[in-house]
XYZ file of N, CA and C in Angstrom:
456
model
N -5.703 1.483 5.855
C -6.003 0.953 4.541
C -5.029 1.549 3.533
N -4.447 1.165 2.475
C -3.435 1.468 1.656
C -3.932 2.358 0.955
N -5.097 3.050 0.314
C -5.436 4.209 -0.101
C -5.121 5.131 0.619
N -4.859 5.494 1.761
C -4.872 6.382 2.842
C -3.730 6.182 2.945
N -2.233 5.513 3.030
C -1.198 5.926 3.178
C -0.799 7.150 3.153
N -0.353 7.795 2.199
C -0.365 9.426 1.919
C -1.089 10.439 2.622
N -2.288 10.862 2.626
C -2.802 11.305 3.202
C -2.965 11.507 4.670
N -2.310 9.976 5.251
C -2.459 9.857 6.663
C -0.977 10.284 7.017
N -0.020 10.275 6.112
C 1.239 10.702 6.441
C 1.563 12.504 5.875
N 0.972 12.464 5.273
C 0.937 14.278 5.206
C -0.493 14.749 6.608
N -1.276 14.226 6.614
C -1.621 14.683 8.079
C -0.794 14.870 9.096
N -0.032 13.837 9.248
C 0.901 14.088 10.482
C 1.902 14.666 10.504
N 1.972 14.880 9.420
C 3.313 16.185 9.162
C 2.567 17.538 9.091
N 1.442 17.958 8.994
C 0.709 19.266 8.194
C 0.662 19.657 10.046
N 0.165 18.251 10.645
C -0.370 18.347 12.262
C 0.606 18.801 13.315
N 1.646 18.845 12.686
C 2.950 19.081 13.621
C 3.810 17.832 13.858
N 3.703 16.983 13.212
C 4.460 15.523 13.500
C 6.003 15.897 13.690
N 6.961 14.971 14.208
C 7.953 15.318 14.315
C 8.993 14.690 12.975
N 9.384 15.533 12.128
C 10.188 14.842 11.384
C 11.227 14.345 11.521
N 11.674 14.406 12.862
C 12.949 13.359 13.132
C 12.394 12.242 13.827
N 11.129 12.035 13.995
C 10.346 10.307 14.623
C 10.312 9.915 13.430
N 10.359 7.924 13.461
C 10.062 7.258 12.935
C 8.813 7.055 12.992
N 7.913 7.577 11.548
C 6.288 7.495 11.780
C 6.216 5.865 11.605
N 5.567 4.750 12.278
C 5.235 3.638 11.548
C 4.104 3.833 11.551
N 3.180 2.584 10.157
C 1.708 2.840 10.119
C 1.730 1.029 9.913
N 0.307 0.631 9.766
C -0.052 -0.669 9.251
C -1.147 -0.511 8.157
N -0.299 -1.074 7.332
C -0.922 -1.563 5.914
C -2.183 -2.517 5.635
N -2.869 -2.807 5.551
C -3.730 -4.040 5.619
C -4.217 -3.762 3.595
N -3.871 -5.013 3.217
C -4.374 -5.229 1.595
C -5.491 -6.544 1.114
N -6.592 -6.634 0.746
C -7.757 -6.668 0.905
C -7.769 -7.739 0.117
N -6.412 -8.408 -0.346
C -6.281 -8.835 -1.898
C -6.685 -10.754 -1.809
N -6.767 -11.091 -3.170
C -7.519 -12.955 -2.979
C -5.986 -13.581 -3.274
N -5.018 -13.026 -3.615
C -3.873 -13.856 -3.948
C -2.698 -12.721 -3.863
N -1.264 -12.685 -4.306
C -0.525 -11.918 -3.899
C 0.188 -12.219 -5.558
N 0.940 -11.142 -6.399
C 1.623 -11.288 -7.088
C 1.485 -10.673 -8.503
N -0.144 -9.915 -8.969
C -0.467 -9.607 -10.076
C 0.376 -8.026 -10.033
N -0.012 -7.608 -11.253
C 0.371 -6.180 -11.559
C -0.278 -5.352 -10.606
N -1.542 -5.419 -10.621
C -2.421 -4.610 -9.880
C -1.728 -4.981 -8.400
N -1.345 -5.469 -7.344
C -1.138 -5.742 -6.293
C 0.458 -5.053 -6.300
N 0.985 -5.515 -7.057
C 2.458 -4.631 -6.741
C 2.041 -3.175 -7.577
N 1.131 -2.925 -8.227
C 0.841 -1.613 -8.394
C 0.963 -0.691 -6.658
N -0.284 -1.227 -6.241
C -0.797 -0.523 -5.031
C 0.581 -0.080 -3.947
N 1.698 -0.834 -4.316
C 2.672 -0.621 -2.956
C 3.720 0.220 -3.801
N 4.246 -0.383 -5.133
C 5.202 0.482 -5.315
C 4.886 1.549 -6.157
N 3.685 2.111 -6.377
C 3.637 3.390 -6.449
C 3.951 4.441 -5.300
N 4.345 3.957 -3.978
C 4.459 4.887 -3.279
C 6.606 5.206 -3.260
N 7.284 4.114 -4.151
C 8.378 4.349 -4.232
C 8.771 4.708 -5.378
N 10.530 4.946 -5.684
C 10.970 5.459 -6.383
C 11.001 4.249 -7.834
N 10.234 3.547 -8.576
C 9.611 2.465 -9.040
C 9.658 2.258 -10.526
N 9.369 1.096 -11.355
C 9.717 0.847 -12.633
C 8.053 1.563 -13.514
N 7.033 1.536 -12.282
C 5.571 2.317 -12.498
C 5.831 3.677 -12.509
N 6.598 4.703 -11.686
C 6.478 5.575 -11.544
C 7.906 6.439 -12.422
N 8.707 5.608 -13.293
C 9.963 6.083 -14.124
C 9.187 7.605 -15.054
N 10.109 8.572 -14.504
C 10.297 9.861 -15.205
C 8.622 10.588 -14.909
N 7.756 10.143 -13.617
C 6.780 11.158 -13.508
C 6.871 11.666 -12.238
N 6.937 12.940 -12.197
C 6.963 13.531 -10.963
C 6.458 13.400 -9.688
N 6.786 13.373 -8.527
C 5.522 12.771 -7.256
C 4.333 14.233 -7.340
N 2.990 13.583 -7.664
C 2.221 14.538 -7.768
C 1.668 14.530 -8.937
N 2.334 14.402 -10.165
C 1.973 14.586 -11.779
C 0.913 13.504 -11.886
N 0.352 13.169 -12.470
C -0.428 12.254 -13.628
C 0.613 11.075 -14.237
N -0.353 9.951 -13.393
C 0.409 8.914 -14.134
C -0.785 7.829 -14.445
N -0.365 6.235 -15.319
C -0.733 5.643 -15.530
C -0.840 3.744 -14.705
N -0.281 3.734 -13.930
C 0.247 2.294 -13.523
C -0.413 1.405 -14.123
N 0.497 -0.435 -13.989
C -0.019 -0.881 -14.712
C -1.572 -1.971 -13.570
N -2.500 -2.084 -14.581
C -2.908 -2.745 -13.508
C -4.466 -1.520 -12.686
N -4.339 -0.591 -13.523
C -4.874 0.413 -13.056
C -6.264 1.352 -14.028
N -7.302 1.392 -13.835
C -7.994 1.346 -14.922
C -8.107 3.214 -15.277
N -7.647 4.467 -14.771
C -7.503 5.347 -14.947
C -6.863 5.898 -14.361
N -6.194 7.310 -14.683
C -4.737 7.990 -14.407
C -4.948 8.928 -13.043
N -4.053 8.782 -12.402
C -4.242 9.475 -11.457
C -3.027 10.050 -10.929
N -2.794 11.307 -9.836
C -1.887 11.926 -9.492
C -1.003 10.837 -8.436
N 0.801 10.875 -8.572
C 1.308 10.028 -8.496
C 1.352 10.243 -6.551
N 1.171 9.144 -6.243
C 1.542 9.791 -4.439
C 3.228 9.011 -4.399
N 3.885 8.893 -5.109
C 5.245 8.480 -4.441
C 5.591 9.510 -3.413
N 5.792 8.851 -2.169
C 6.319 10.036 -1.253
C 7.758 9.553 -0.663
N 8.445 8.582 -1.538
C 9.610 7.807 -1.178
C 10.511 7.781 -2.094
N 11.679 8.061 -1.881
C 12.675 8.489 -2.603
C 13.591 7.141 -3.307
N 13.029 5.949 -2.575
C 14.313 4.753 -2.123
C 13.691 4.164 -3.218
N 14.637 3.283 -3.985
C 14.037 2.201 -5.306
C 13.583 1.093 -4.474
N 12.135 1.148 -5.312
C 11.892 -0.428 -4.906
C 10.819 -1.377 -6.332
N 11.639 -2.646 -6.613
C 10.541 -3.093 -7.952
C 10.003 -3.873 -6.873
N 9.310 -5.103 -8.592
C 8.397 -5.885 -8.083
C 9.598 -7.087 -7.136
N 10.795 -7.651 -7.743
C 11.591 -8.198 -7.071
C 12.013 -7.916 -5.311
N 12.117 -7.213 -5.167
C 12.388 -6.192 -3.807
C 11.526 -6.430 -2.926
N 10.165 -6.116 -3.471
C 9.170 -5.725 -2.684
C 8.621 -7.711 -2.332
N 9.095 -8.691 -3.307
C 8.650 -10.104 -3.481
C 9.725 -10.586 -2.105
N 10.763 -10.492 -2.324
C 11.750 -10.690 -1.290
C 11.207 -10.411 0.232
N 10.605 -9.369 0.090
C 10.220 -8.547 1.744
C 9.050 -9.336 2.131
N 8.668 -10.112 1.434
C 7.065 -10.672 1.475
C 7.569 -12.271 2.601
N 6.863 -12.095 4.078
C 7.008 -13.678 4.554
C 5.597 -14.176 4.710
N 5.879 -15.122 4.936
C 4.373 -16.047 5.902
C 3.725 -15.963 6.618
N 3.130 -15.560 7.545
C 2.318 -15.370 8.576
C 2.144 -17.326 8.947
N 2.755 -17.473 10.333
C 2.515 -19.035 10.093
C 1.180 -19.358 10.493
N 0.308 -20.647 10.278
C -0.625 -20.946 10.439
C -1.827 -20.485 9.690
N -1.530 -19.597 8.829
C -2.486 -18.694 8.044
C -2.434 -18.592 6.263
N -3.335 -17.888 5.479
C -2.913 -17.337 4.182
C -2.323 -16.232 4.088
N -2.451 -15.645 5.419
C -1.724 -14.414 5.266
C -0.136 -13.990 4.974
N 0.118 -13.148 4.527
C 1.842 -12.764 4.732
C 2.113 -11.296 4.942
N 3.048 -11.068 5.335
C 3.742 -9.573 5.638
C 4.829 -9.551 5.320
N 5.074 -7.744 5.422
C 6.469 -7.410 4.968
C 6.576 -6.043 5.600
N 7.770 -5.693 6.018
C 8.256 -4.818 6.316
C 8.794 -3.448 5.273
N 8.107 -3.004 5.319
C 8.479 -1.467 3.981
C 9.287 -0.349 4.939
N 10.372 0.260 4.519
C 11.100 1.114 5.023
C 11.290 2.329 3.657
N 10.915 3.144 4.008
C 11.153 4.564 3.186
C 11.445 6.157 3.854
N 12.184 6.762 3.230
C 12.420 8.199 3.890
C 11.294 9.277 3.010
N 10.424 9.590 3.232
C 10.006 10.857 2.763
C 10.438 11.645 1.366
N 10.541 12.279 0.173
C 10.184 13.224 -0.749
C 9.628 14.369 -0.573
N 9.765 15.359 -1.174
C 8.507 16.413 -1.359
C 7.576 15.769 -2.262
N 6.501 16.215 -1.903
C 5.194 15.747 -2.821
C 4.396 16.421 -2.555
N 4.511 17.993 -3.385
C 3.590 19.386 -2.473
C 1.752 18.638 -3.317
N 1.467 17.945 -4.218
C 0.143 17.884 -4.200
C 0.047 17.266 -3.267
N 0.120 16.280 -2.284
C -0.299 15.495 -1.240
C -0.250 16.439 0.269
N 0.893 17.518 0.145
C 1.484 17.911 1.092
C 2.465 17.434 2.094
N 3.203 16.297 1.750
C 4.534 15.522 2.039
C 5.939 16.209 1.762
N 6.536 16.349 3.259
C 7.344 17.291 2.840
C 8.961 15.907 3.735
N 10.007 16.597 2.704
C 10.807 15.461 2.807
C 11.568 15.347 4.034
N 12.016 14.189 4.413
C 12.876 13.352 5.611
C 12.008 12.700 6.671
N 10.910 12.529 6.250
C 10.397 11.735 7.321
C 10.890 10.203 7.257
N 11.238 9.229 8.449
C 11.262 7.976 8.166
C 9.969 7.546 8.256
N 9.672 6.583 7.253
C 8.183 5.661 7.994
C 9.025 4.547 7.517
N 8.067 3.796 8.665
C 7.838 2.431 8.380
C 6.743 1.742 8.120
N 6.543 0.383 7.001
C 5.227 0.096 6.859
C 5.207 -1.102 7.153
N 4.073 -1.546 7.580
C 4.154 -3.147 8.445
C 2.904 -3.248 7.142
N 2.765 -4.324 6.152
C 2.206 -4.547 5.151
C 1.606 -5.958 5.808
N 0.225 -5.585 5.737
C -0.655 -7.382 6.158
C -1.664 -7.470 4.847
N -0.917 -8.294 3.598
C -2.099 -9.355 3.287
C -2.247 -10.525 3.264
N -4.166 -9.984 3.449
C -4.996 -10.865 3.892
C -4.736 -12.085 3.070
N -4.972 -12.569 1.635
C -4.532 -13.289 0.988
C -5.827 -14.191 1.247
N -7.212 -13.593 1.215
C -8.155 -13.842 1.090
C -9.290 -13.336 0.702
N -10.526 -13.608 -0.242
C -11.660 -13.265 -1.047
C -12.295 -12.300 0.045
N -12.033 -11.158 0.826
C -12.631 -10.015 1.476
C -13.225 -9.494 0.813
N -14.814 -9.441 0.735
C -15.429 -8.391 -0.023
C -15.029 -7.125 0.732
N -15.041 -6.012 -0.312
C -15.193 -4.567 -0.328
C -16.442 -3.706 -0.509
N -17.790 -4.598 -0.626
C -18.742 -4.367 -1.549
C -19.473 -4.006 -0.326
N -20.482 -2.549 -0.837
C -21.575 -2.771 0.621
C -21.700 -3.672 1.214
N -22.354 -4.365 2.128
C -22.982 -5.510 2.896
C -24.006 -5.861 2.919
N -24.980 -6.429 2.019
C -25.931 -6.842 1.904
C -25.797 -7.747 2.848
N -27.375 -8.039 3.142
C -27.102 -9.543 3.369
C -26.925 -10.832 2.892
N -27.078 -10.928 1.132
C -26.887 -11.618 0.523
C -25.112 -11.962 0.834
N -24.301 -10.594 0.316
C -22.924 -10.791 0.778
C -22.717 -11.246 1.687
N -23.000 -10.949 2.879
C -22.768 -11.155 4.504
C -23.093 -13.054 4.656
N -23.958 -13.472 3.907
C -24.492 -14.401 3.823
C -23.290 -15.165 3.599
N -22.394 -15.175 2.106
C -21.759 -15.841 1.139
C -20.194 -15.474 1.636
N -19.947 -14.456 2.214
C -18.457 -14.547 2.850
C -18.884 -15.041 4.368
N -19.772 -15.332 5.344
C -19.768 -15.208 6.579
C -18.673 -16.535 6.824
N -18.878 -17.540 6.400
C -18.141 -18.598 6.293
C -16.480 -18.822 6.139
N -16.175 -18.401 4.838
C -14.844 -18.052 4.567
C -14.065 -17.003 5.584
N -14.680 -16.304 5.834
C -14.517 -14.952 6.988
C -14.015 -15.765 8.599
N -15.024 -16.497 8.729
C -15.007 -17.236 10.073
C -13.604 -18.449 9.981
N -13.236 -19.115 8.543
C -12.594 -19.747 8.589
C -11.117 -19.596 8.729
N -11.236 -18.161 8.342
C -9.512 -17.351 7.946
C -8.705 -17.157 9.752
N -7.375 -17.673 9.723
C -6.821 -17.463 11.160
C -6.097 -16.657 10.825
């Protein structure tokens, strides 16, 4: 899940990971459409970014799209905007879905505990469909079971 990026990549470095492997992970984004602030918030805060200009990886920042400030996890050194990141974006055929391929080298980022030269790679899947996030009632369970079943 894209909250956990960071965290799951300073685990594997804290764990003994090898910093000369290419860590890859998979992304999965939860989102009903692709293209707002908030959606290119979530990815390029983890790069060197037009969101993250002049705050330290770690400091207090604001993004846009974001309803309170929080410590920055850029753990990627490489520029990437909203253009860049739109480019990397394909189709998934037969589906709403799309992907993209994210490539970044590592930073220090001692609040996260990310320490620099790791390669990752990120295989980015959104859904590009109304996924609740919300407990599961059964009312919910009820009102997505459908849409859920319909998505390929």
């Amino acid at each position: 899940d894209n909250p956990s990026l960071v965290i799951n990549v300073a685990q594997y470095q804290i764990s003994g990971g090898d910093l000369d492997d290419t860590l890859r992970v998979i992304l999965t984004n939860t989102n009903e459409a692709w293209g707002d602030d908030y959606q290119y918030s979530l990815f390029l805060q983890y790069f060197d970014s037009p969101i993250n200009e002049g705050v330290e990886p770690g400091s207090f920042q604001w993004a846009p799209g974001m309803f309170t400030p929080y410590q920055s996890p850029q753990i990627f050194g490489d520029f990437m905007d909203e253009s860049i990141l739109d480019g990397l974006i394909e189709p998934i055929p037969d589906s709403n879905m799309t992907t993209a391929l994210l490539r970044g080298i590592t930073i220090d980022n001692p609040t996260f505990g990310i320490k620099a030269g790791q390669q990752v790679e990120i295989l980015l899947v959104n859904l590009n469909e109304p996924i609740t996030t919300y407990i599961a009632t059964p009312a919910i369970v009820d009102y997505f079971t459908e849409p859920l079943a319909d998505m390929t």
